[in-house]
Every structure is written in C-alpha cells, then in structure tokens.
Amino acid sequence: MRRLLFITTCLLIFGNAFSQIGRQKTTIYKGDIYFYGGIAISSENRNLSSINRYPESKIFGYNIATKLGYFIHDNLSIGIGMRITHNNSENFNGNNTTYSSEYNSESLFLFVKKLLTVNNRFLLSVQTELIDTNVSQKTKNNNEQQNNSNTSYIKSNIFEIGLRPGISLFISENIAFEASFGFLSFYSVATVSSDLNKETLSSNINFNFNSENLIFGLAIFL
C-alpha cells in the first residue's frame, strides 16, 4: 500500500474564507518580526506477500518545527529555529520475528530566508539553514518462537547546511499559511553505537523529499 500522508493545516479550512481579504502587497519590510509554527505527520501500513520482504509493516512519524526571524532587509530575514522529529516503525517477517525501531531527534538551526513575490498574496521562498541535530535511535528484534530479543541503541550528532524551498500564502495583512517541500543538504554525522561502543564519522550530500519534510504551518508577521 502506498504511503498515506496526513497533514492537518488551517489552509484547507480557512483558505477560501479569507481569499477575498488577503494582503494587498507582499513586501515584508525591514524591521518586521516573523514567527512560524508547523507540523508534518506521516503514516503507512503495508501488507506484502514477497518471501524476501516483510509481510507486514507499520510506520508512524511526525515533525514539529518553530522559528523566529527578523527582517534585515525587505523580504530577507534571519533567525533561529527548533525542530523535533519522531518516527516509529514495526515490521513482522512472518516467522514469529518482529523488528521495531524508534527514532527521535532534536534540532536547533540558524536560517536566512529570501521571499520572492509572485502576486499580491502569494510568495515563493528559499531558506538556507545551518543545523545541529542530536539523534537517538533504538532498534529491537524480538523472536517469539525462540523466546529471545535483542536491543541496540545508536546516538548521533548531525551537522548540516542546506536549502529548503517553500511557499507563503497570505490570508490577512499579518498572517500567512506556509509550506516547505524537501531539503537539499550537505551533512556530517558522528555516530556512537552500543554494539561497537566507538564513534564513526561520515558525510554526504542528500536530497530528502520524504513526508517528514513536507511541512505545513502558520506564520505571523509583526
């Protein structure tokens, strides 16, 4: 079954109601303050019949983000933000063995955001982020037939710099719905595993377009 993405946003509820009273000019002026809060939720249930894949799989995750910005120039802001991510998955392979994992992360980031006017209510945006993330991950293998289980823990620190595209739709003079789509980044990871009890380092370039990076939220401009 294809992944089902459940995103709860006020855009679907209030968008039409405010469509006639939107902001009449889309310049955010130097000195304005910007506050944003957003969420992304993903859920997936799969039943597979292939012998080499798990017949059953359940995945749930969410991403909550908030940020505060200051416009140093018209349509150009800098600021700081925080992001919390949680993912939980469970796979059953049909041989009385369950594989489960839990992923949690907390991120602090600095950002520079440029807004590009499309019309009197709609803007495109490009946001550059410098992110520091702490990750904890627990993986458990449980075999009911053999009555044994194995649990491992991994802790990581991730340093990223990247670009996040998005849009803004004003519904009033000071309120806008915002959405961001995907994240292109260069990252460096330091990982400590409970199995190896030692630190490993890695780096890579990544474009992430999964559901946790499809974030919808509400922005207030003061």
PDB file of C-alpha atoms in Angstrom:
ATOM      1  CA  MET A   1       0.000   0.000   0.000  1.00  0.00           C
ATOM      2  CA  ARG A   2       1.300   3.415  -0.896  1.00  0.00           C
ATOM      3  CA  ARG A   3       2.251   5.773   1.899  1.00  0.00           C
ATOM      4  CA  LEU A   4      -0.621   7.863   3.200  1.00  0.00           C
ATOM      5  CA  LEU A   5       0.322  11.377   4.261  1.00  0.00           C
ATOM      6  CA  PHE A   6      -1.997  13.038   6.758  1.00  0.00           C
ATOM      7  CA  ILE A   7      -1.317  16.784   7.076  1.00  0.00           C
ATOM      8  CA  THR A   8      -3.607  18.881   9.262  1.00  0.00           C
ATOM      9  CA  THR A   9      -3.452  22.565   8.269  1.00  0.00           C
ATOM     10  CA  CYS A  10      -5.721  25.510   8.532  1.00  0.00           C
ATOM     11  CA  LEU A  11      -5.166  26.186   4.829  1.00  0.00           C
ATOM     12  CA  LEU A  12      -7.902  23.713   3.875  1.00  0.00           C
ATOM     13  CA  ILE A  13     -10.319  25.146   6.418  1.00  0.00           C
ATOM     14  CA  PHE A  14      -9.835  28.884   6.114  1.00  0.00           C
ATOM     15  CA  GLY A  15      -8.234  29.411   2.707  1.00  0.00           C
ATOM     16  CA  ASN A  16     -11.466  30.093   0.823  1.00  0.00           C
ATOM     17  CA  ALA A  17     -12.973  32.140   3.632  1.00  0.00           C
ATOM     18  CA  PHE A  18     -10.108  34.634   3.557  1.00  0.00           C
ATOM     19  CA  SER A  19      -9.394  34.584  -0.175  1.00  0.00           C
ATOM     20  CA  GLN A  20     -11.004  37.985  -0.710  1.00  0.00           C
ATOM     21  CA  ILE A  21      -9.291  39.815   2.169  1.00  0.00           C
ATOM     22  CA  GLY A  22      -5.681  38.821   1.628  1.00  0.00           C
ATOM     23  CA  ARG A  23      -2.649  41.042   1.935  1.00  0.00           C
ATOM     24  CA  GLN A  24      -2.686  43.676  -0.784  1.00  0.00           C
ATOM     25  CA  LYS A  25       1.089  43.896  -1.169  1.00  0.00           C
ATOM     26  CA  THR A  26       3.612  41.206  -0.494  1.00  0.00           C
ATOM     27  CA  THR A  27       6.663  43.103   0.664  1.00  0.00           C
ATOM     28  CA  ILE A  28       7.780  42.203   4.186  1.00  0.00           C
ATOM     29  CA  TYR A  29       9.614  45.292   5.332  1.00  0.00           C
ATOM     30  CA  LYS A  30      12.923  45.708   7.102  1.00  0.00           C
ATOM     31  CA  GLY A  31      12.382  45.617  10.866  1.00  0.00           C
ATOM     32  CA  ASP A  32       9.391  43.233  10.781  1.00  0.00           C
ATOM     33  CA  ILE A  33       9.398  40.206  13.110  1.00  0.00           C
ATOM     34  CA  TYR A  34       8.371  36.744  11.931  1.00  0.00           C
ATOM     35  CA  PHE A  35       7.057  33.811  13.969  1.00  0.00           C
ATOM     36  CA  TYR A  36       6.240  30.380  12.496  1.00  0.00           C
ATOM     37  CA  GLY A  37       4.922  27.028  13.712  1.00  0.00           C
ATOM     38  CA  GLY A  38       4.329  23.963  11.531  1.00  0.00           C
ATOM     39  CA  ILE A  39       3.810  20.207  11.581  1.00  0.00           C
ATOM     40  CA  ALA A  40       4.093  17.217   9.247  1.00  0.00           C
ATOM     41  CA  ILE A  41       2.564  13.800  10.007  1.00  0.00           C
ATOM     42  CA  SER A  42       3.115  10.549   8.115  1.00  0.00           C
ATOM     43  CA  SER A  43       1.550   7.106   8.490  1.00  0.00           C
ATOM     44  CA  GLU A  44       1.991   3.922   6.491  1.00  0.00           C
ATOM     45  CA  ASN A  45       0.583   0.401   6.737  1.00  0.00           C
ATOM     46  CA  ARG A  46       1.704  -2.253   4.278  1.00  0.00           C
ATOM     47  CA  ASN A  47       0.892  -5.916   3.705  1.00  0.00           C
ATOM     48  CA  LEU A  48       3.448  -7.621   1.459  1.00  0.00           C
ATOM     49  CA  SER A  49       3.454 -11.179   0.154  1.00  0.00           C
ATOM     50  CA  SER A  50       7.015 -11.434  -1.206  1.00  0.00           C
ATOM     51  CA  ILE A  51       9.114 -14.028   0.659  1.00  0.00           C
ATOM     52  CA  ASN A  52      12.150 -11.736   0.765  1.00  0.00           C
ATOM     53  CA  ARG A  53      10.292  -8.772   2.268  1.00  0.00           C
ATOM     54  CA  TYR A  54       8.357  -8.185   5.464  1.00  0.00           C
ATOM     55  CA  PRO A  55       4.695  -9.219   5.007  1.00  0.00           C
ATOM     56  CA  GLU A  56       3.561  -6.542   7.482  1.00  0.00           C
ATOM     57  CA  SER A  57       4.905  -3.067   8.095  1.00  0.00           C
ATOM     58  CA  LYS A  58       3.623  -0.151  10.179  1.00  0.00           C
ATOM     59  CA  ILE A  59       5.223   3.298  10.243  1.00  0.00           C
ATOM     60  CA  PHE A  60       4.226   6.495  12.025  1.00  0.00           C
ATOM     61  CA  GLY A  61       6.115   9.768  12.287  1.00  0.00           C
ATOM     62  CA  TYR A  62       5.807  13.497  12.883  1.00  0.00           C
ATOM     63  CA  ASN A  63       7.923  16.605  12.540  1.00  0.00           C
ATOM     64  CA  ILE A  64       7.221  19.782  14.542  1.00  0.00           C
ATOM     65  CA  ALA A  65       9.049  22.996  13.668  1.00  0.00           C
ATOM     66  CA  THR A  66       9.043  26.527  15.061  1.00  0.00           C
ATOM     67  CA  LYS A  67      11.184  29.556  14.249  1.00  0.00           C
ATOM     68  CA  LEU A  68      11.600  33.251  14.992  1.00  0.00           C
ATOM     69  CA  GLY A  69      13.001  35.670  12.412  1.00  0.00           C
ATOM     70  CA  TYR A  70      13.869  39.324  11.921  1.00  0.00           C
ATOM     71  CA  PHE A  71      13.837  41.075   8.534  1.00  0.00           C
ATOM     72  CA  ILE A  72      17.189  42.741   7.970  1.00  0.00           C
ATOM     73  CA  HIS A  73      16.064  43.905   4.523  1.00  0.00           C
ATOM     74  CA  ASP A  74      12.789  43.928   2.598  1.00  0.00           C
ATOM     75  CA  ASN A  75      11.789  40.268   2.017  1.00  0.00           C
ATOM     76  CA  LEU A  76      15.037  38.995   3.602  1.00  0.00           C
ATOM     77  CA  SER A  77      15.107  37.592   7.143  1.00  0.00           C
ATOM     78  CA  ILE A  78      17.498  35.878   9.525  1.00  0.00           C
ATOM     79  CA  GLY A  79      16.572  33.905  12.599  1.00  0.00           C
ATOM     80  CA  ILE A  80      16.701  30.834  14.795  1.00  0.00           C
ATOM     81  CA  GLY A  81      14.506  27.753  14.948  1.00  0.00           C
ATOM     82  CA  MET A  82      13.882  24.403  16.593  1.00  0.00           C
ATOM     83  CA  ARG A  83      12.660  21.117  15.106  1.00  0.00           C
ATOM     84  CA  ILE A  84      11.528  17.877  16.803  1.00  0.00           C
ATOM     85  CA  THR A  85      11.173  14.621  14.846  1.00  0.00           C
ATOM     86  CA  HIS A  86       9.783  11.233  15.891  1.00  0.00           C
ATOM     87  CA  ASN A  87       9.472   8.041  13.839  1.00  0.00           C
ATOM     88  CA  ASN A  88       8.281   4.649  14.980  1.00  0.00           C
ATOM     89  CA  SER A  89       8.215   1.523  12.799  1.00  0.00           C
ATOM     90  CA  GLU A  90       7.341  -2.140  13.263  1.00  0.00           C
ATOM     91  CA  ASN A  91       7.933  -4.977  10.784  1.00  0.00           C
ATOM     92  CA  PHE A  92       6.824  -8.600  11.108  1.00  0.00           C
ATOM     93  CA  ASN A  93       8.547 -11.061   8.772  1.00  0.00           C
ATOM     94  CA  GLY A  94       6.083 -13.936   9.035  1.00  0.00           C
ATOM     95  CA  ASN A  95       8.495 -16.161  11.042  1.00  0.00           C
ATOM     96  CA  ASN A  96       7.454 -15.017  14.520  1.00  0.00           C
ATOM     97  CA  THR A  97      10.082 -12.276  14.405  1.00  0.00           C
ATOM     98  CA  THR A  98       9.240  -8.606  14.936  1.00  0.00           C
ATOM     99  CA  TYR A  99      11.666  -5.821  14.066  1.00  0.00           C
ATOM    100  CA  SER A 100      10.870  -2.464  15.642  1.00  0.00           C
ATOM    101  CA  SER A 101      12.708   0.845  15.725  1.00  0.00           C
ATOM    102  CA  GLU A 102      12.183   4.210  17.345  1.00  0.00           C
ATOM    103  CA  TYR A 103      13.867   7.390  16.093  1.00  0.00           C
ATOM    104  CA  ASN A 104      13.901  10.731  17.950  1.00  0.00           C
ATOM    105  CA  SER A 105      15.781  13.905  17.133  1.00  0.00           C
ATOM    106  CA  GLU A 106      16.005  17.494  18.370  1.00  0.00           C
ATOM    107  CA  SER A 107      17.466  20.191  16.114  1.00  0.00           C
ATOM    108  CA  LEU A 108      18.496  23.806  16.572  1.00  0.00           C
ATOM    109  CA  PHE A 109      19.132  25.831  13.434  1.00  0.00           C
ATOM    110  CA  LEU A 110      20.034  29.271  12.153  1.00  0.00           C
ATOM    111  CA  PHE A 111      18.417  30.392   8.923  1.00  0.00           C
ATOM    112  CA  VAL A 112      18.445  33.030   6.210  1.00  0.00           C
ATOM    113  CA  LYS A 113      15.192  33.244   4.247  1.00  0.00           C
ATOM    114  CA  LYS A 114      14.533  35.089   0.982  1.00  0.00           C
ATOM    115  CA  LEU A 115      10.967  35.722  -0.190  1.00  0.00           C
ATOM    116  CA  LEU A 116      10.116  36.201  -3.875  1.00  0.00           C
ATOM    117  CA  THR A 117       6.828  37.904  -4.779  1.00  0.00           C
ATOM    118  CA  VAL A 118       4.523  36.132  -7.256  1.00  0.00           C
ATOM    119  CA  ASN A 119       1.338  38.203  -6.766  1.00  0.00           C
ATOM    120  CA  ASN A 120      -0.364  40.268  -4.061  1.00  0.00           C
ATOM    121  CA  ARG A 121      -0.894  37.250  -1.743  1.00  0.00           C
ATOM    122  CA  PHE A 122       1.499  34.542  -2.899  1.00  0.00           C
ATOM    123  CA  LEU A 123       5.283  34.289  -2.440  1.00  0.00           C
ATOM    124  CA  LEU A 124       7.975  31.744  -3.127  1.00  0.00           C
ATOM    125  CA  SER A 125      10.790  31.266  -0.622  1.00  0.00           C
ATOM    126  CA  VAL A 126      14.280  29.818  -0.370  1.00  0.00           C
ATOM    127  CA  GLN A 127      15.644  29.162   3.108  1.00  0.00           C
ATOM    128  CA  THR A 128      19.275  28.394   3.908  1.00  0.00           C
ATOM    129  CA  GLU A 129      19.755  26.513   7.171  1.00  0.00           C
ATOM    130  CA  LEU A 130      22.704  25.705   9.415  1.00  0.00           C
ATOM    131  CA  ILE A 131      21.545  22.818  11.643  1.00  0.00           C
ATOM    132  CA  ASP A 132      22.844  20.947  14.655  1.00  0.00           C
ATOM    133  CA  THR A 133      20.849  17.766  15.430  1.00  0.00           C
ATOM    134  CA  ASN A 134      21.049  15.212  18.223  1.00  0.00           C
ATOM    135  CA  VAL A 135      19.575  11.813  17.365  1.00  0.00           C
ATOM    136  CA  SER A 136      18.716   8.771  19.494  1.00  0.00           C
ATOM    137  CA  GLN A 137      17.607   5.519  17.876  1.00  0.00           C
ATOM    138  CA  LYS A 138      16.509   2.226  19.432  1.00  0.00           C
ATOM    139  CA  THR A 139      16.191  -0.996  17.413  1.00  0.00           C
ATOM    140  CA  LYS A 140      14.688  -4.209  18.808  1.00  0.00           C
ATOM    141  CA  ASN A 141      14.492  -7.701  17.285  1.00  0.00           C
ATOM    142  CA  ASN A 142      12.054  -9.996  19.042  1.00  0.00           C
ATOM    143  CA  ASN A 143      11.664 -13.710  18.141  1.00  0.00           C
ATOM    144  CA  GLU A 144       8.587 -15.144  19.846  1.00  0.00           C
ATOM    145  CA  GLN A 145       9.276 -18.726  18.762  1.00  0.00           C
ATOM    146  CA  GLN A 146      12.785 -18.776  20.248  1.00  0.00           C
ATOM    147  CA  ASN A 147      11.722 -16.518  23.133  1.00  0.00           C
ATOM    148  CA  ASN A 148      14.624 -14.110  22.778  1.00  0.00           C
ATOM    149  CA  SER A 149      15.142 -10.482  21.867  1.00  0.00           C
ATOM    150  CA  ASN A 150      17.998  -8.133  21.074  1.00  0.00           C
ATOM    151  CA  THR A 151      18.010  -4.366  21.559  1.00  0.00           C
ATOM    152  CA  SER A 152      20.595  -1.903  20.258  1.00  0.00           C
ATOM    153  CA  TYR A 153      20.982   1.841  20.734  1.00  0.00           C
ATOM    154  CA  ILE A 154      22.575   4.450  18.493  1.00  0.00           C
ATOM    155  CA  LYS A 155      23.273   8.099  19.284  1.00  0.00           C
ATOM    156  CA  SER A 156      24.342  10.554  16.597  1.00  0.00           C
ATOM    157  CA  ASN A 157      25.218  14.203  16.183  1.00  0.00           C
ATOM    158  CA  ILE A 158      24.470  15.609  12.722  1.00  0.00           C
ATOM    159  CA  PHE A 159      25.756  18.904  11.349  1.00  0.00           C
ATOM    160  CA  GLU A 160      24.023  20.109   8.170  1.00  0.00           C
ATOM    161  CA  ILE A 161      23.944  23.062   5.820  1.00  0.00           C
ATOM    162  CA  GLY A 162      21.254  23.120   3.165  1.00  0.00           C
ATOM    163  CA  LEU A 163      18.437  24.713   1.179  1.00  0.00           C
ATOM    164  CA  ARG A 164      14.698  24.368   1.808  1.00  0.00           C
ATOM    165  CA  PRO A 165      12.229  25.680  -0.840  1.00  0.00           C
ATOM    166  CA  GLY A 166       8.735  26.775   0.117  1.00  0.00           C
ATOM    167  CA  ILE A 167       5.691  28.965  -0.443  1.00  0.00           C
ATOM    168  CA  SER A 168       3.715  31.563   1.565  1.00  0.00           C
ATOM    169  CA  LEU A 169       0.027  32.418   1.096  1.00  0.00           C
ATOM    170  CA  PHE A 170      -1.272  35.482   2.942  1.00  0.00           C
ATOM    171  CA  ILE A 171      -4.821  35.299   4.296  1.00  0.00           C
ATOM    172  CA  SER A 172      -4.659  38.677   6.070  1.00  0.00           C
ATOM    173  CA  GLU A 173      -2.280  41.600   6.453  1.00  0.00           C
ATOM    174  CA  ASN A 174      -0.175  39.800   9.059  1.00  0.00           C
ATOM    175  CA  ILE A 175      -0.985  36.079   8.791  1.00  0.00           C
ATOM    176  CA  ALA A 176       0.149  33.581   6.162  1.00  0.00           C
ATOM    177  CA  PHE A 177      -0.006  29.833   5.627  1.00  0.00           C
ATOM    178  CA  GLU A 178       3.381  28.402   4.693  1.00  0.00           C
ATOM    179  CA  ALA A 179       4.603  25.117   3.274  1.00  0.00           C
ATOM    180  CA  SER A 180       8.100  23.756   2.643  1.00  0.00           C
ATOM    181  CA  PHE A 181       8.940  20.908   0.277  1.00  0.00           C
ATOM    182  CA  GLY A 182      12.060  18.781   0.678  1.00  0.00           C
ATOM    183  CA  PHE A 183      15.580  19.614   1.807  1.00  0.00           C
ATOM    184  CA  LEU A 184      18.862  19.618  -0.133  1.00  0.00           C
ATOM    185  CA  SER A 185      21.833  19.414   2.221  1.00  0.00           C
ATOM    186  CA  PHE A 186      25.432  18.521   2.903  1.00  0.00           C
ATOM    187  CA  TYR A 187      25.783  16.759   6.249  1.00  0.00           C
ATOM    188  CA  SER A 188      28.396  15.311   8.564  1.00  0.00           C
ATOM    189  CA  VAL A 189      27.449  12.607  11.091  1.00  0.00           C
ATOM    190  CA  ALA A 190      29.220  11.407  14.227  1.00  0.00           C
ATOM    191  CA  THR A 191      27.641   8.144  15.473  1.00  0.00           C
ATOM    192  CA  VAL A 192      28.148   6.095  18.637  1.00  0.00           C
ATOM    193  CA  SER A 193      26.623   2.581  18.608  1.00  0.00           C
ATOM    194  CA  SER A 194      26.002   0.464  21.700  1.00  0.00           C
ATOM    195  CA  ASP A 195      27.156  -2.590  19.723  1.00  0.00           C
ATOM    196  CA  LEU A 196      30.521  -1.165  18.634  1.00  0.00           C
ATOM    197  CA  ASN A 197      30.984   1.235  21.543  1.00  0.00           C
ATOM    198  CA  LYS A 198      33.017   3.543  19.338  1.00  0.00           C
ATOM    199  CA  GLU A 199      32.493   6.663  17.266  1.00  0.00           C
ATOM    200  CA  THR A 200      32.235   6.593  13.480  1.00  0.00           C
ATOM    201  CA  LEU A 201      32.280   9.624  11.159  1.00  0.00           C
ATOM    202  CA  SER A 202      30.603  10.027   7.757  1.00  0.00           C
ATOM    203  CA  SER A 203      29.484  12.794   5.400  1.00  0.00           C
ATOM    204  CA  ASN A 204      27.345  13.024   2.282  1.00  0.00           C
ATOM    205  CA  ILE A 205      25.116  15.176   0.055  1.00  0.00           C
ATOM    206  CA  ASN A 206      21.427  14.363   0.295  1.00  0.00           C
ATOM    207  CA  PHE A 207      18.085  15.477  -1.134  1.00  0.00           C
ATOM    208  CA  ASN A 208      15.312  14.472   1.239  1.00  0.00           C
ATOM    209  CA  PHE A 209      11.745  14.627  -0.091  1.00  0.00           C
ATOM    210  CA  ASN A 210      10.017  12.268   2.325  1.00  0.00           C
ATOM    211  CA  SER A 211       6.806  13.161   4.139  1.00  0.00           C
ATOM    212  CA  GLU A 212       8.584  14.474   7.240  1.00  0.00           C
ATOM    213  CA  ASN A 213       9.961  17.296   5.053  1.00  0.00           C
ATOM    214  CA  LEU A 214       6.557  18.286   3.660  1.00  0.00           C
ATOM    215  CA  ILE A 215       5.804  20.758   6.434  1.00  0.00           C
ATOM    216  CA  PHE A 216       2.691  22.952   6.599  1.00  0.00           C
ATOM    217  CA  GLY A 217       2.239  25.706   9.145  1.00  0.00           C
ATOM    218  CA  LEU A 218       1.117  29.188  10.107  1.00  0.00           C
ATOM    219  CA  ALA A 219       3.272  32.342  10.093  1.00  0.00           C
ATOM    220  CA  ILE A 220       2.616  35.652  11.868  1.00  0.00           C
ATOM    221  CA  PHE A 221       4.342  38.897  10.791  1.00  0.00           C
ATOM    222  CA  LEU A 222       4.593  41.710  13.338  1.00  0.00           C
TER     223      LEU A 222
END
